[in-house]
Amino acid sequence: MSYFRITLTRSGIGLTKRTQGVLKALGLRTRMKTVFHPVSPEVAGQIMKVKELISVSEVDRPLTIQELKAERKPDPGFYMEKAMPRGWLEGRAILGIVFILEYNSTKPKGLAVRYMGVARRLQTVSDVAGE
């Protein structure tokens, strides 16, 4: 069975009540909302009433909300081949290193390092290595 995939691309604000009623009957309330309806003459007539506001495609099956979200998710741009082992710095797990910069200086004023969720302020890079 085929389905119409209908996405509202333009808002119905300022249009006639009849047009807004068609959008409501299709289940389209907000922009970029996607709904699926089975292919039928009734739905095709509603689509023709608001064809300037929507984009329509025909699909084999309706998608779930999770599948729609997965479609919108962009490619991460990288792939993790092998993760670094935990505690890679002398048995300490570093959760994050934050450089604290002064506004008019390019040299870091200090480092803020988070060990196991506890924040420490360090003055030199040698403090990070534990030397």
Short mmCIF file of C-alpha atoms in Angstrom, two decimals:
data_model
loop_
_atom_site.label_atom_id
_atom_site.label_comp_id
_atom_site.label_asym_id
_atom_site.label_seq_id
_atom_site.Cartn_x
_atom_site.Cartn_y
_atom_site.Cartn_z
CA MET A 1 0.00 0.00 0.00
CA SER A 2 1.31 3.44 -0.89
CA TYR A 3 1.32 6.47 1.37
CA PHE A 4 1.60 10.21 0.83
CA ARG A 5 4.43 11.76 2.80
CA ILE A 6 3.24 15.33 3.38
CA THR A 7 5.47 18.02 4.91
CA LEU A 8 4.25 21.54 5.68
CA THR A 9 6.90 23.89 4.25
CA ARG A 10 5.05 27.22 4.50
CA SER A 11 2.85 28.45 7.30
CA GLY A 12 -0.90 28.82 7.00
CA ILE A 13 -0.97 32.06 9.01
CA GLY A 14 -2.95 34.79 7.27
CA LEU A 15 -4.71 32.41 4.91
CA THR A 16 -8.44 31.77 4.78
CA LYS A 17 -10.18 29.65 7.40
CA ARG A 18 -10.97 27.11 4.69
CA THR A 19 -7.27 26.64 3.88
CA GLN A 20 -6.38 26.46 7.57
CA GLY A 21 -9.12 23.87 8.01
CA VAL A 22 -7.62 21.70 5.27
CA LEU A 23 -4.22 21.88 6.98
CA LYS A 24 -5.84 20.93 10.27
CA ALA A 25 -7.66 18.01 8.62
CA LEU A 26 -4.34 16.77 7.22
CA GLY A 27 -2.81 17.00 10.70
CA LEU A 28 -0.35 19.76 9.80
CA ARG A 29 -0.03 22.37 12.53
CA THR A 30 3.58 23.55 12.53
CA ARG A 31 6.12 24.08 9.77
CA MET A 32 8.35 21.15 8.82
CA LYS A 33 5.90 18.67 10.37
CA THR A 34 5.59 15.47 8.36
CA VAL A 35 2.51 13.26 8.28
CA PHE A 36 1.67 10.10 6.34
CA HIS A 37 -1.73 9.41 4.78
CA PRO A 38 -2.78 6.47 2.59
CA VAL A 39 -3.18 7.26 -1.09
CA SER A 40 -6.85 8.03 -1.71
CA PRO A 41 -8.89 10.51 -3.76
CA GLU A 42 -9.98 12.37 -0.60
CA VAL A 43 -6.43 13.01 0.56
CA ALA A 44 -5.38 13.91 -3.00
CA GLY A 45 -8.13 16.55 -3.09
CA GLN A 46 -6.95 18.02 0.22
CA ILE A 47 -3.38 18.08 -1.08
CA MET A 48 -4.48 20.00 -4.18
CA LYS A 49 -6.15 22.66 -1.98
CA VAL A 50 -2.87 23.46 -0.19
CA LYS A 51 -0.30 22.42 -2.82
CA GLU A 52 1.61 25.72 -2.51
CA LEU A 53 2.23 25.19 1.20
CA ILE A 54 3.37 21.58 1.30
CA SER A 55 5.81 19.15 -0.27
CA VAL A 56 4.49 15.70 -1.16
CA SER A 57 6.17 12.43 -2.02
CA GLU A 58 4.90 8.89 -2.32
CA VAL A 59 6.43 6.20 -0.09
CA ASP A 60 5.84 2.50 0.47
CA ARG A 61 5.33 2.65 4.23
CA PRO A 62 4.92 5.34 6.88
CA LEU A 63 8.03 6.09 8.94
CA THR A 64 8.09 6.23 12.72
CA ILE A 65 9.13 9.35 14.63
CA GLN A 66 12.51 7.78 15.42
CA GLU A 67 13.13 7.04 11.73
CA LEU A 68 12.24 10.62 10.78
CA LYS A 69 14.69 11.96 13.37
CA ALA A 70 17.40 9.59 12.14
CA GLU A 71 16.90 10.94 8.59
CA ARG A 72 17.53 14.51 9.77
CA LYS A 73 20.66 13.62 11.72
CA PRO A 74 23.73 14.73 9.76
CA ASP A 75 26.75 12.57 9.07
CA PRO A 76 29.20 13.01 12.00
CA GLY A 77 32.12 13.57 9.64
CA PHE A 78 34.30 11.00 11.38
CA TYR A 79 34.19 7.37 12.41
CA MET A 80 35.63 5.96 15.63
CA GLU A 81 37.92 3.07 14.75
CA LYS A 82 39.36 2.46 18.20
CA ALA A 83 38.71 4.35 21.41
CA MET A 84 41.48 5.46 23.77
CA PRO A 85 41.60 3.32 26.92
CA ARG A 86 40.27 4.96 30.05
CA GLY A 87 42.89 6.36 32.38
CA TRP A 88 45.40 6.90 29.58
CA LEU A 89 47.30 9.58 31.56
CA GLU A 90 49.10 7.70 34.37
CA GLY A 91 45.95 5.94 35.50
CA ARG A 92 43.89 9.15 35.78
CA ALA A 93 40.75 9.63 33.73
CA ILE A 94 40.63 13.18 32.40
CA LEU A 95 37.13 14.29 31.57
CA GLY A 96 38.11 17.60 30.02
CA ILE A 97 40.84 20.20 29.72
CA VAL A 98 39.74 23.81 29.45
CA PHE A 99 42.14 26.60 28.51
CA ILE A 100 41.46 29.82 30.35
CA LEU A 101 42.59 32.77 28.26
CA GLU A 102 42.79 36.43 29.08
CA TYR A 103 40.93 38.69 26.69
CA ASN A 104 43.96 40.53 25.26
CA SER A 105 46.50 37.71 25.50
CA THR A 106 47.19 34.63 23.41
CA LYS A 107 49.07 32.83 26.21
CA PRO A 108 46.95 30.64 28.46
CA LYS A 109 46.66 31.99 32.00
CA GLY A 110 46.22 28.49 33.37
CA LEU A 111 44.50 25.20 32.82
CA ALA A 112 41.39 23.88 34.45
CA VAL A 113 41.45 20.10 34.56
CA ARG A 114 38.65 17.85 35.72
CA TYR A 115 39.75 14.58 37.39
CA MET A 116 36.90 12.17 38.10
CA GLY A 117 34.43 15.05 38.20
CA VAL A 118 36.52 17.18 40.62
CA ALA A 119 37.83 20.43 39.15
CA ARG A 120 41.41 21.58 39.82
CA ARG A 121 43.10 24.71 38.63
CA LEU A 122 46.63 24.21 37.32
CA GLN A 123 49.25 26.86 36.57
CA THR A 124 51.52 24.94 34.19
CA VAL A 125 51.23 22.15 31.70
CA SER A 126 53.67 20.05 33.76
CA ASP A 127 51.00 19.82 36.48
CA VAL A 128 48.78 17.94 34.01
CA ALA A 129 51.38 15.22 33.48
CA GLY A 130 51.91 14.93 37.24
CA GLU A 131 55.59 15.89 37.14
#
